[in-house]
mmCIF file of C-alpha atoms in Angstrom:
data_model
loop_
_atom_site.group_PDB
_atom_site.id
_atom_site.type_symbol
_atom_site.label_atom_id
_atom_site.label_comp_id
_atom_site.label_asym_id
_atom_site.label_seq_id
_atom_site.Cartn_x
_atom_site.Cartn_y
_atom_site.Cartn_z
ATOM 1 C CA SER A 1 15.609 5.393 -19.576
ATOM 2 C CA ASN A 2 13.375 4.747 -16.585
ATOM 3 C CA ASN A 3 12.398 8.205 -15.367
ATOM 4 C CA MET A 4 9.673 6.797 -13.197
ATOM 5 C CA SER A 5 8.660 6.378 -9.621
ATOM 6 C CA LEU A 6 7.079 3.252 -8.216
ATOM 7 C CA ASN A 7 3.447 3.720 -7.231
ATOM 8 C CA TRP A 8 2.926 0.994 -4.640
ATOM 9 C CA GLN A 9 -0.483 -0.590 -3.995
ATOM 10 C CA LYS A 10 -0.944 -3.025 -1.115
ATOM 11 C CA VAL A 11 -2.149 -6.539 -1.934
ATOM 12 C CA GLU A 12 -3.935 -8.811 0.552
ATOM 13 C CA GLY A 13 -2.005 -11.641 2.159
ATOM 14 C CA ALA A 14 1.432 -12.246 3.628
ATOM 15 C CA ALA A 15 4.492 -13.724 1.952
ATOM 16 C CA VAL A 16 8.265 -14.095 2.150
ATOM 17 C CA GLU A 17 8.995 -14.584 -1.578
ATOM 18 C CA VAL A 18 7.238 -13.279 -4.691
ATOM 19 C CA SER A 19 7.748 -13.460 -8.448
ATOM 20 C CA CYS A 20 5.908 -11.857 -11.349
ATOM 21 C CA CYS A 21 5.961 -11.964 -15.130
ATOM 22 C CA GLY A 22 3.364 -10.097 -17.150
ATOM 23 C CA GLU A 23 -0.071 -10.697 -15.632
ATOM 24 C CA ASN A 24 1.169 -13.634 -13.559
ATOM 25 C CA ALA A 25 2.363 -13.560 -9.952
ATOM 26 C CA TRP A 26 3.197 -16.303 -7.454
ATOM 27 C CA CYS A 27 4.282 -16.159 -3.825
ATOM 28 C CA VAL A 28 5.253 -18.385 -0.914
ATOM 29 C CA ASN A 29 4.565 -17.609 2.736
ATOM 30 C CA GLN A 30 6.558 -18.379 5.863
ATOM 31 C CA SER A 31 4.611 -21.659 6.241
ATOM 32 C CA GLU A 32 6.013 -22.678 2.816
ATOM 33 C CA GLU A 33 2.547 -22.553 1.255
ATOM 34 C CA ILE A 34 2.429 -21.677 -2.455
ATOM 35 C CA PHE A 35 -0.079 -19.226 -3.969
ATOM 36 C CA GLU A 36 -0.878 -18.036 -7.478
ATOM 37 C CA PHE A 37 -2.530 -14.650 -8.041
ATOM 38 C CA VAL A 38 -5.656 -15.438 -10.067
ATOM 39 C CA ARG A 39 -8.296 -12.844 -10.982
ATOM 40 C CA GLY A 40 -7.220 -10.466 -8.248
ATOM 41 C CA ALA A 41 -6.875 -12.941 -5.369
ATOM 42 C CA TRP A 42 -4.400 -15.506 -4.068
ATOM 43 C CA THR A 43 -5.267 -19.105 -4.933
ATOM 44 C CA LYS A 44 -3.512 -21.796 -2.905
ATOM 45 C CA ARG A 45 -1.610 -24.379 -4.926
ATOM 46 C CA PRO A 46 -0.433 -27.814 -3.711
ATOM 47 C CA GLY A 47 3.051 -28.459 -2.425
ATOM 48 C CA ALA A 48 5.532 -26.635 -0.215
ATOM 49 C CA ALA A 49 8.305 -24.239 -1.229
ATOM 50 C CA VAL A 50 10.736 -21.614 0.026
ATOM 51 C CA LYS A 51 11.528 -20.028 -3.378
ATOM 52 C CA VAL A 52 9.372 -19.354 -6.428
ATOM 53 C CA SER A 53 9.930 -17.959 -9.921
ATOM 54 C CA VAL A 54 7.483 -17.387 -12.766
ATOM 55 C CA GLY A 55 8.403 -16.648 -16.385
ATOM 56 C CA GLU A 56 6.611 -16.341 -19.692
ATOM 57 C CA ASN A 57 3.376 -18.298 -20.240
ATOM 58 C CA ASN A 58 3.054 -18.759 -16.463
ATOM 59 C CA ALA A 59 6.026 -21.143 -16.402
ATOM 60 C CA CYS A 60 6.539 -21.481 -12.652
ATOM 61 C CA TRP A 61 9.331 -23.288 -10.786
ATOM 62 C CA VAL A 62 9.795 -23.651 -7.046
ATOM 63 C CA ILE A 63 12.449 -24.902 -4.625
ATOM 64 C CA ASN A 64 11.619 -26.569 -1.317
ATOM 65 C CA LYS A 65 13.579 -26.457 1.930
ATOM 66 C CA SER A 66 15.486 -29.592 0.859
ATOM 67 C CA ASP A 67 16.808 -27.745 -2.245
ATOM 68 C CA GLU A 68 14.594 -29.897 -4.495
ATOM 69 C CA VAL A 69 13.360 -28.267 -7.699
ATOM 70 C CA PHE A 70 9.867 -28.556 -9.201
ATOM 71 C CA SER A 71 8.074 -27.113 -12.239
ATOM 72 C CA TRP A 72 4.330 -26.419 -12.512
ATOM 73 C CA ASN A 73 2.450 -28.286 -15.249
ATOM 74 C CA GLY A 74 -0.797 -26.376 -14.817
ATOM 75 C CA ASN A 75 -2.215 -28.805 -12.254
ATOM 76 C CA ASN A 76 0.629 -30.043 -10.127
ATOM 77 C CA TRP A 77 4.391 -30.028 -9.553
ATOM 78 C CA GLU A 78 6.827 -32.175 -11.524
ATOM 79 C CA LYS A 79 10.165 -32.909 -9.895
ATOM 80 C CA MET A 80 13.142 -31.640 -11.851
ATOM 81 C CA PRO A 81 16.762 -32.759 -11.536
ATOM 82 C CA GLY A 82 19.240 -30.733 -9.531
ATOM 83 C CA ALA A 83 19.524 -29.139 -6.106
ATOM 84 C CA LEU A 84 19.257 -25.356 -5.859
ATOM 85 C CA VAL A 85 18.714 -22.517 -3.380
ATOM 86 C CA ASP A 86 17.600 -19.938 -5.962
ATOM 87 C CA VAL A 87 15.944 -20.308 -9.359
ATOM 88 C CA SER A 88 14.829 -17.923 -12.089
ATOM 89 C CA VAL A 89 12.621 -18.831 -15.054
ATOM 90 C CA ALA A 90 12.508 -17.090 -18.430
ATOM 91 C CA LYS A 91 10.497 -19.996 -19.834
ATOM 92 C CA ASN A 92 10.386 -23.741 -19.140
ATOM 93 C CA ASN A 93 13.423 -24.515 -21.313
ATOM 94 C CA HIS A 94 15.394 -21.456 -20.185
ATOM 95 C CA VAL A 95 16.080 -21.390 -16.441
ATOM 96 C CA TRP A 96 19.006 -20.245 -14.287
ATOM 97 C CA GLY A 97 19.763 -21.213 -10.710
ATOM 98 C CA CYS A 98 22.395 -21.405 -8.018
ATOM 99 C CA ASN A 99 23.090 -24.071 -5.418
ATOM 100 C CA ARG A 100 24.133 -24.038 -1.788
ATOM 101 C CA ALA A 101 27.803 -23.941 -2.862
ATOM 102 C CA GLN A 102 26.941 -20.746 -4.822
ATOM 103 C CA GLU A 103 27.612 -22.509 -8.119
ATOM 104 C CA ILE A 104 25.583 -21.268 -11.102
ATOM 105 C CA PHE A 105 23.666 -23.453 -13.554
ATOM 106 C CA PHE A 106 21.655 -23.025 -16.761
ATOM 107 C CA TRP A 107 18.742 -25.334 -17.708
ATOM 108 C CA ASN A 108 18.342 -25.775 -21.464
ATOM 109 C CA GLY A 109 15.203 -27.903 -21.323
ATOM 110 C CA SER A 110 16.910 -31.226 -20.631
ATOM 111 C CA SER A 111 19.851 -30.766 -18.277
ATOM 112 C CA TRP A 112 21.714 -28.346 -16.015
ATOM 113 C CA ALA A 113 24.993 -26.939 -17.388
ATOM 114 C CA LYS A 114 27.384 -25.393 -14.886
ATOM 115 C CA GLN A 115 28.325 -21.784 -15.657
ATOM 116 C CA SER A 116 31.152 -19.569 -14.458
ATOM 117 C CA GLY A 117 30.864 -17.342 -11.413
ATOM 118 C CA ALA A 118 29.329 -17.612 -7.945
ATOM 119 C CA CYS A 119 26.167 -16.075 -6.508
ATOM 120 C CA VAL A 120 23.436 -16.291 -3.891
ATOM 121 C CA ARG A 121 20.594 -14.674 -5.918
ATOM 122 C CA ILE A 122 20.087 -14.905 -9.668
ATOM 123 C CA SER A 123 17.575 -13.559 -12.176
ATOM 124 C CA VAL A 124 17.117 -14.151 -15.897
ATOM 125 C CA GLY A 125 15.025 -11.922 -18.138
ATOM 126 C CA ILE A 126 12.772 -13.021 -20.975
ATOM 127 C CA ASP A 127 15.489 -11.885 -23.431
ATOM 128 C CA GLY A 128 18.146 -14.071 -21.771
ATOM 129 C CA THR A 129 19.855 -11.253 -19.851
ATOM 130 C CA VAL A 130 21.095 -12.553 -16.482
ATOM 131 C CA TRP A 131 21.851 -10.576 -13.315
ATOM 132 C CA CYS A 132 23.077 -11.927 -9.990
ATOM 133 C CA VAL A 133 24.374 -10.863 -6.602
ATOM 134 C CA ASN A 134 27.054 -12.696 -4.655
ATOM 135 C CA GLN A 135 27.634 -13.246 -0.961
ATOM 136 C CA GLY A 136 29.516 -9.944 -0.780
ATOM 137 C CA GLN A 137 26.518 -8.038 -2.247
ATOM 138 C CA GLU A 138 28.447 -7.457 -5.470
ATOM 139 C CA ILE A 139 26.342 -7.219 -8.636
ATOM 140 C CA PHE A 140 27.077 -8.892 -11.976
ATOM 141 C CA ARG A 141 25.328 -9.252 -15.329
ATOM 142 C CA ARG A 142 25.828 -11.183 -18.546
ATOM 143 C CA ASN A 143 24.113 -11.695 -21.907
ATOM 144 C CA GLY A 144 23.062 -15.316 -21.528
ATOM 145 C CA THR A 145 25.343 -18.339 -21.727
ATOM 146 C CA SER A 146 27.500 -16.983 -24.550
ATOM 147 C CA SER A 147 29.103 -14.140 -22.592
ATOM 148 C CA GLU A 148 30.977 -13.713 -19.325
ATOM 149 C CA TRP A 149 29.937 -11.844 -16.181
ATOM 150 C CA SER A 150 30.672 -8.131 -15.946
ATOM 151 C CA LYS A 151 30.619 -6.309 -12.636
ATOM 152 C CA VAL A 152 28.056 -3.565 -12.060
ATOM 153 C CA GLU A 153 28.466 -0.723 -9.561
ATOM 154 C CA GLY A 154 26.553 -0.773 -6.282
ATOM 155 C CA ALA A 155 25.679 -3.285 -3.574
ATOM 156 C CA LEU A 156 22.476 -5.352 -3.458
ATOM 157 C CA VAL A 157 21.091 -8.387 -1.651
ATOM 158 C CA ASP A 158 18.335 -9.092 -4.219
ATOM 159 C CA VAL A 159 18.099 -8.358 -7.934
ATOM 160 C CA SER A 160 15.403 -8.969 -10.534
ATOM 161 C CA CYS A 161 15.681 -8.673 -14.303
ATOM 162 C CA HIS A 162 12.794 -8.691 -16.810
ATOM 163 C CA ASP A 163 14.935 -7.772 -19.806
ATOM 164 C CA ARG A 164 18.116 -5.854 -20.616
ATOM 165 C CA ASP A 165 16.480 -2.520 -19.797
ATOM 166 C CA SER A 166 14.302 -3.551 -16.835
ATOM 167 C CA VAL A 167 16.268 -4.381 -13.700
ATOM 168 C CA ILE A 168 15.420 -3.676 -10.059
ATOM 169 C CA GLY A 169 17.017 -4.566 -6.738
ATOM 170 C CA ASN A 170 17.082 -4.249 -2.971
ATOM 171 C CA ASN A 171 20.036 -3.346 -0.779
ATOM 172 C CA ASN A 172 20.550 -4.574 2.771
ATOM 173 C CA ALA A 173 18.672 -1.533 4.120
ATOM 174 C CA ASP A 174 15.566 -2.654 2.128
ATOM 175 C CA GLU A 175 15.975 0.309 -0.218
ATOM 176 C CA ILE A 176 14.797 -0.124 -3.815
ATOM 177 C CA PHE A 177 16.786 0.795 -6.919
ATOM 178 C CA ILE A 178 16.028 0.664 -10.649
ATOM 179 C CA TRP A 179 18.935 0.342 -13.094
ATOM 180 C CA ASN A 180 18.854 3.338 -15.440
ATOM 181 C CA VAL A 181 21.260 2.641 -18.347
ATOM 182 C CA ASN A 182 24.447 3.131 -16.308
ATOM 183 C CA HIS A 183 23.435 3.963 -12.725
ATOM 184 C CA TRP A 184 20.930 3.072 -10.003
ATOM 185 C CA ASP A 185 17.891 5.309 -9.353
ATOM 186 C CA LYS A 186 16.503 5.066 -5.818
ATOM 187 C CA GLN A 187 12.762 4.430 -5.610
ATOM 188 C CA PRO A 188 10.148 5.068 -2.910
ATOM 189 C CA GLY A 189 9.258 2.267 -0.528
ATOM 190 C CA LEU A 190 11.085 -0.490 1.321
ATOM 191 C CA THR A 191 11.127 -4.179 0.371
ATOM 192 C CA LYS A 192 13.188 -7.220 1.279
ATOM 193 C CA VAL A 193 12.327 -9.132 -1.907
ATOM 194 C CA ILE A 194 11.461 -7.604 -5.272
ATOM 195 C CA SER A 195 10.436 -8.834 -8.722
ATOM 196 C CA VAL A 196 10.037 -6.987 -12.021
ATOM 197 C CA GLY A 197 7.639 -8.503 -14.542
ATOM 198 C CA ALA A 198 7.295 -6.063 -17.439
ATOM 199 C CA ARG A 199 9.234 -3.687 -19.670
ATOM 200 C CA ASN A 200 10.583 -0.496 -18.136
ATOM 201 C CA CYS A 201 9.654 -1.799 -14.684
ATOM 202 C CA SER A 202 5.974 -1.106 -15.421
ATOM 203 C CA ARG A 203 5.037 -4.150 -13.320
ATOM 204 C CA VAL A 204 6.796 -4.784 -10.012
ATOM 205 C CA TRP A 205 5.897 -6.876 -6.951
ATOM 206 C CA GLY A 206 7.670 -6.682 -3.600
ATOM 207 C CA ILE A 207 7.503 -7.884 -0.013
ATOM 208 C CA ASN A 208 8.545 -5.792 2.966
ATOM 209 C CA GLY A 209 9.969 -6.782 6.336
ATOM 210 C CA GLY A 210 6.462 -7.191 7.726
ATOM 211 C CA GLN A 211 5.695 -9.795 5.020
ATOM 212 C CA GLU A 212 3.254 -7.364 3.423
ATOM 213 C CA ILE A 213 2.803 -7.750 -0.340
ATOM 214 C CA TRP A 214 2.930 -4.670 -2.577
ATOM 215 C CA ARG A 215 2.708 -4.143 -6.322
ATOM 216 C CA HIS A 216 3.258 -1.394 -8.847
#
């Protein structure tokens, strides 16, 4: 269980999207600039994006305003097939996303395979657990591609999953909740976007309505 309370520390900079996994964190700002958090400071990377997701081994994917998808090769961005509005990376050959029609897709390393369901935000953990929220703020989860979606109580506009036991989300009032086995535990603070990057929510990054960046 997650009997914990988030201890938020402010981080320099301003952003509208953030993603973390382990020691790695990436963000994009309202000018669509992309930054990687390196040795305690934001380092600007090339390209332009509106969404970003980082998984294991610093596997980072972004989406630009034209719904184009790119993956980071350590030096630059490589264009990937597909057109998405949200993307979530477990590792480079294990990625989930959704498109403008709210259709859901899984990337197996070579192609996108359409999955059941519909969503506007999606998150895959390093163990393959997937959570999503739909247009009606309903919450669903599944155990990878081999299972179906099951509905979870509550209402969220953003959800982030690191593994089966580490899930966090925001509601439309910017309130923060951690999933605790079978219910949501409200946390201190307010964020519009949130990302969990370690077991038991021991590493969390978030952005509030003022585009301030915070981490736990």
